[in-house]
Amino acid sequence: MVLGSMVLAEAALRQGRWAACFHAFGPEARGGAARADVVMAEEPLDYPISREVDVLVALTQEAADRHAAAVRAAGLVLADSGRIHAIAPGSYRTLLAPLFRTAREVVGADTAGNVTALGVLCALTELVSEQALVEAIQQRFRGEAQTRNRKALEAGLRLGRALREVRR
């Protein structure tokens, strides 16, 4: 999610908004616990660290268990349906979606699951424009990595639009 948070923040900046990212990692070199926060606003940020969140994207059960309580009332918990088995009840909405399965089907690997999640999130919430996301992906990646992440983003956007229609 760290990479997804940077792409989201870059997309917000491209739209003239203010954005800040905060990342925290576990002691593992790779594959361990990680948290990434993005704070966005129309005006300069007074305090760029979130105390309460509008949206939580949880890609592991541990993340869902640890961070769901920080989601404000009427917020959203978006989680991977293949990796998350339960989300603690709260006053927030929950949505389980096949984020990693979609990434695997489109690009052949789980590694793009975070970008697929970003596409779903933005299609559901319209936090930033699709064009700003595409431009942020193009700026951050080159070659095959750019192609893979563009495909993952587009698949996430399609999935998010379909989920939005179902929820209406």
mmCIF file of C-alpha atoms in Angstrom, residues 1-157:
data_model
loop_
_atom_site.group_PDB
_atom_site.id
_atom_site.type_symbol
_atom_site.label_atom_id
_atom_site.label_comp_id
_atom_site.label_asym_id
_atom_site.label_seq_id
_atom_site.Cartn_x
_atom_site.Cartn_y
_atom_site.Cartn_z
ATOM 1 C CA MET A 1 0.000 0.000 0.000
ATOM 2 C CA VAL A 2 2.961 2.325 0.346
ATOM 3 C CA LEU A 3 3.339 2.525 -3.418
ATOM 4 C CA GLY A 4 -0.416 2.978 -3.852
ATOM 5 C CA SER A 5 -0.396 5.812 -1.322
ATOM 6 C CA MET A 6 2.367 7.619 -3.198
ATOM 7 C CA VAL A 7 0.502 7.277 -6.496
ATOM 8 C CA LEU A 8 -2.694 8.564 -4.843
ATOM 9 C CA ALA A 9 -0.882 11.556 -3.345
ATOM 10 C CA GLU A 10 0.793 12.344 -6.684
ATOM 11 C CA ALA A 11 -2.592 12.218 -8.428
ATOM 12 C CA ALA A 12 -4.035 14.634 -5.851
ATOM 13 C CA LEU A 13 -1.103 17.018 -6.371
ATOM 14 C CA ARG A 14 -1.688 16.864 -10.136
ATOM 15 C CA GLN A 15 -5.197 18.130 -9.489
ATOM 16 C CA GLY A 16 -3.938 21.114 -7.502
ATOM 17 C CA ARG A 17 -4.756 19.662 -4.093
ATOM 18 C CA TRP A 18 -2.508 19.434 -1.066
ATOM 19 C CA ALA A 19 -1.352 15.960 -0.059
ATOM 20 C CA ALA A 20 0.959 14.317 2.442
ATOM 21 C CA CYS A 21 2.002 10.676 2.874
ATOM 22 C CA PHE A 22 3.109 8.930 6.028
ATOM 23 C CA HIS A 23 4.580 5.412 5.926
ATOM 24 C CA ALA A 24 5.421 3.008 8.729
ATOM 25 C CA PHE A 25 7.085 -0.388 8.274
ATOM 26 C CA GLY A 26 7.605 -3.432 10.450
ATOM 27 C CA PRO A 27 11.123 -4.730 11.103
ATOM 28 C CA GLU A 28 11.018 -7.199 8.201
ATOM 29 C CA ALA A 29 12.973 -6.349 5.059
ATOM 30 C CA ARG A 30 10.059 -7.384 2.796
ATOM 31 C CA GLY A 31 6.584 -8.764 3.253
ATOM 32 C CA GLY A 32 6.072 -7.488 6.771
ATOM 33 C CA ALA A 33 3.511 -5.155 8.231
ATOM 34 C CA ALA A 34 3.264 -1.751 6.590
ATOM 35 C CA ARG A 35 0.944 1.206 6.987
ATOM 36 C CA ALA A 36 0.550 4.078 4.569
ATOM 37 C CA ASP A 37 -1.585 7.141 5.248
ATOM 38 C CA VAL A 38 -2.526 9.816 2.723
ATOM 39 C CA VAL A 39 -3.998 13.109 3.847
ATOM 40 C CA MET A 40 -5.512 15.288 1.115
ATOM 41 C CA ALA A 41 -7.105 18.721 1.286
ATOM 42 C CA GLU A 42 -8.077 21.694 -0.842
ATOM 43 C CA GLU A 43 -5.999 24.004 1.376
ATOM 44 C CA PRO A 44 -2.605 23.686 3.083
ATOM 45 C CA LEU A 45 -2.512 20.924 5.665
ATOM 46 C CA ASP A 46 -2.250 21.947 9.316
ATOM 47 C CA TYR A 47 -1.517 18.436 10.549
ATOM 48 C CA PRO A 48 -0.458 15.882 7.921
ATOM 49 C CA ILE A 49 -0.979 12.748 10.024
ATOM 50 C CA SER A 50 -4.389 11.105 10.229
ATOM 51 C CA ARG A 51 -6.063 10.550 13.579
ATOM 52 C CA GLU A 52 -9.298 9.258 12.123
ATOM 53 C CA VAL A 53 -9.653 8.021 8.538
ATOM 54 C CA ASP A 54 -12.369 8.261 5.920
ATOM 55 C CA VAL A 55 -11.219 5.107 4.122
ATOM 56 C CA LEU A 56 -9.154 2.097 5.111
ATOM 57 C CA VAL A 57 -7.788 -0.199 2.416
ATOM 58 C CA ALA A 58 -6.859 -3.440 4.180
ATOM 59 C CA LEU A 59 -4.855 -5.994 2.249
ATOM 60 C CA THR A 60 -4.240 -8.372 5.160
ATOM 61 C CA GLN A 61 -6.298 -9.636 8.084
ATOM 62 C CA GLU A 62 -3.783 -8.057 10.458
ATOM 63 C CA ALA A 63 -4.325 -4.631 8.845
ATOM 64 C CA ALA A 64 -8.112 -4.981 9.064
ATOM 65 C CA ASP A 65 -7.915 -6.046 12.712
ATOM 66 C CA ARG A 66 -5.460 -3.348 13.713
ATOM 67 C CA HIS A 67 -6.813 -0.315 11.838
ATOM 68 C CA ALA A 68 -10.595 -0.657 11.318
ATOM 69 C CA ALA A 69 -11.313 1.097 14.609
ATOM 70 C CA ALA A 70 -9.717 4.278 13.202
ATOM 71 C CA VAL A 71 -12.344 4.563 10.438
ATOM 72 C CA ARG A 72 -14.840 7.331 11.141
ATOM 73 C CA ALA A 73 -18.597 6.817 11.170
ATOM 74 C CA ALA A 74 -19.926 6.382 7.621
ATOM 75 C CA GLY A 75 -16.375 5.796 6.397
ATOM 76 C CA LEU A 76 -15.365 2.848 4.237
ATOM 77 C CA VAL A 77 -13.272 -0.262 4.813
ATOM 78 C CA LEU A 78 -12.216 -1.738 1.468
ATOM 79 C CA ALA A 79 -10.582 -5.137 1.890
ATOM 80 C CA ASP A 80 -9.327 -8.016 -0.222
ATOM 81 C CA SER A 81 -11.917 -10.803 -0.224
ATOM 82 C CA GLY A 82 -9.268 -13.501 -0.631
ATOM 83 C CA ARG A 83 -7.168 -12.456 2.347
ATOM 84 C CA ILE A 84 -9.615 -10.881 4.793
ATOM 85 C CA HIS A 85 -12.041 -13.225 6.509
ATOM 86 C CA ALA A 86 -13.701 -10.847 8.954
ATOM 87 C CA ILE A 87 -13.901 -7.127 9.592
ATOM 88 C CA ALA A 88 -14.853 -5.957 13.065
ATOM 89 C CA PRO A 89 -18.322 -4.419 13.097
ATOM 90 C CA GLY A 90 -18.434 -0.651 13.247
ATOM 91 C CA SER A 91 -20.356 2.371 12.058
ATOM 92 C CA TYR A 92 -18.437 2.276 8.781
ATOM 93 C CA ARG A 93 -19.369 0.586 5.521
ATOM 94 C CA THR A 94 -17.390 -2.494 4.472
ATOM 95 C CA LEU A 95 -16.662 -3.826 1.025
ATOM 96 C CA LEU A 96 -14.781 -7.026 0.274
ATOM 97 C CA ALA A 97 -13.480 -7.222 -3.298
ATOM 98 C CA PRO A 98 -11.168 -9.642 -5.152
ATOM 99 C CA LEU A 99 -8.263 -7.195 -5.355
ATOM 100 C CA PHE A 100 -5.354 -9.640 -5.590
ATOM 101 C CA ARG A 101 -7.278 -12.161 -7.688
ATOM 102 C CA THR A 102 -8.054 -9.398 -10.190
ATOM 103 C CA ALA A 103 -4.394 -8.382 -10.308
ATOM 104 C CA ARG A 104 -3.359 -12.004 -10.869
ATOM 105 C CA GLU A 105 -5.870 -12.415 -13.696
ATOM 106 C CA VAL A 106 -4.796 -9.207 -15.432
ATOM 107 C CA VAL A 107 -1.027 -9.072 -14.938
ATOM 108 C CA GLY A 108 -0.228 -12.580 -13.751
ATOM 109 C CA ALA A 109 1.037 -11.619 -10.290
ATOM 110 C CA ASP A 110 -0.194 -10.491 -6.866
ATOM 111 C CA THR A 111 2.383 -7.711 -6.807
ATOM 112 C CA ALA A 112 0.017 -5.315 -8.583
ATOM 113 C CA GLY A 113 -2.784 -5.899 -6.063
ATOM 114 C CA ASN A 114 -2.057 -2.579 -4.399
ATOM 115 C CA VAL A 115 -2.559 -0.680 -7.660
ATOM 116 C CA THR A 116 -5.730 -2.662 -8.376
ATOM 117 C CA ALA A 117 -6.936 -1.642 -4.899
ATOM 118 C CA LEU A 118 -6.151 1.978 -5.734
ATOM 119 C CA GLY A 119 -8.268 1.737 -8.892
ATOM 120 C CA VAL A 120 -11.211 0.247 -6.982
ATOM 121 C CA LEU A 121 -10.890 2.878 -4.257
ATOM 122 C CA CYS A 122 -10.872 5.774 -6.690
ATOM 123 C CA ALA A 123 -13.734 4.410 -8.797
ATOM 124 C CA LEU A 124 -15.825 4.062 -5.634
ATOM 125 C CA THR A 125 -14.931 7.371 -4.000
ATOM 126 C CA GLU A 126 -13.773 9.642 -6.840
ATOM 127 C CA LEU A 127 -11.028 10.974 -4.541
ATOM 128 C CA VAL A 128 -9.001 11.872 -7.620
ATOM 129 C CA SER A 129 -9.688 11.720 -11.332
ATOM 130 C CA GLU A 130 -8.849 8.657 -13.379
ATOM 131 C CA GLN A 131 -6.682 10.820 -15.643
ATOM 132 C CA ALA A 132 -4.630 12.071 -12.687
ATOM 133 C CA LEU A 133 -4.084 8.458 -11.585
ATOM 134 C CA VAL A 134 -2.937 7.417 -15.048
ATOM 135 C CA GLU A 135 -0.522 10.362 -15.201
ATOM 136 C CA ALA A 136 0.857 9.510 -11.751
ATOM 137 C CA ILE A 137 1.441 5.889 -12.858
ATOM 138 C CA GLN A 138 3.167 7.114 -16.029
ATOM 139 C CA GLN A 139 5.428 9.391 -13.988
ATOM 140 C CA ARG A 140 6.341 6.789 -11.375
ATOM 141 C CA PHE A 141 6.996 3.756 -13.627
ATOM 142 C CA ARG A 142 8.833 3.016 -16.854
ATOM 143 C CA GLY A 143 8.762 0.171 -19.360
ATOM 144 C CA GLU A 144 7.128 -3.110 -18.387
ATOM 145 C CA ALA A 145 6.416 -1.915 -14.844
ATOM 146 C CA GLN A 146 4.396 0.979 -16.252
ATOM 147 C CA THR A 147 2.445 -1.344 -18.556
ATOM 148 C CA ARG A 148 1.747 -3.807 -15.735
ATOM 149 C CA ASN A 149 0.618 -1.094 -13.323
ATOM 150 C CA ARG A 150 -1.546 0.629 -15.951
ATOM 151 C CA LYS A 151 -3.310 -2.693 -16.587
ATOM 152 C CA ALA A 152 -3.768 -3.265 -12.851
ATOM 153 C CA LEU A 153 -5.119 0.269 -12.386
ATOM 154 C CA GLU A 154 -7.539 -0.069 -15.299
ATOM 155 C CA ALA A 155 -8.769 -3.431 -13.978
ATOM 156 C CA GLY A 156 -9.295 -1.888 -10.532
ATOM 157 C CA LEU A 157 -11.191 1.041 -12.015
#
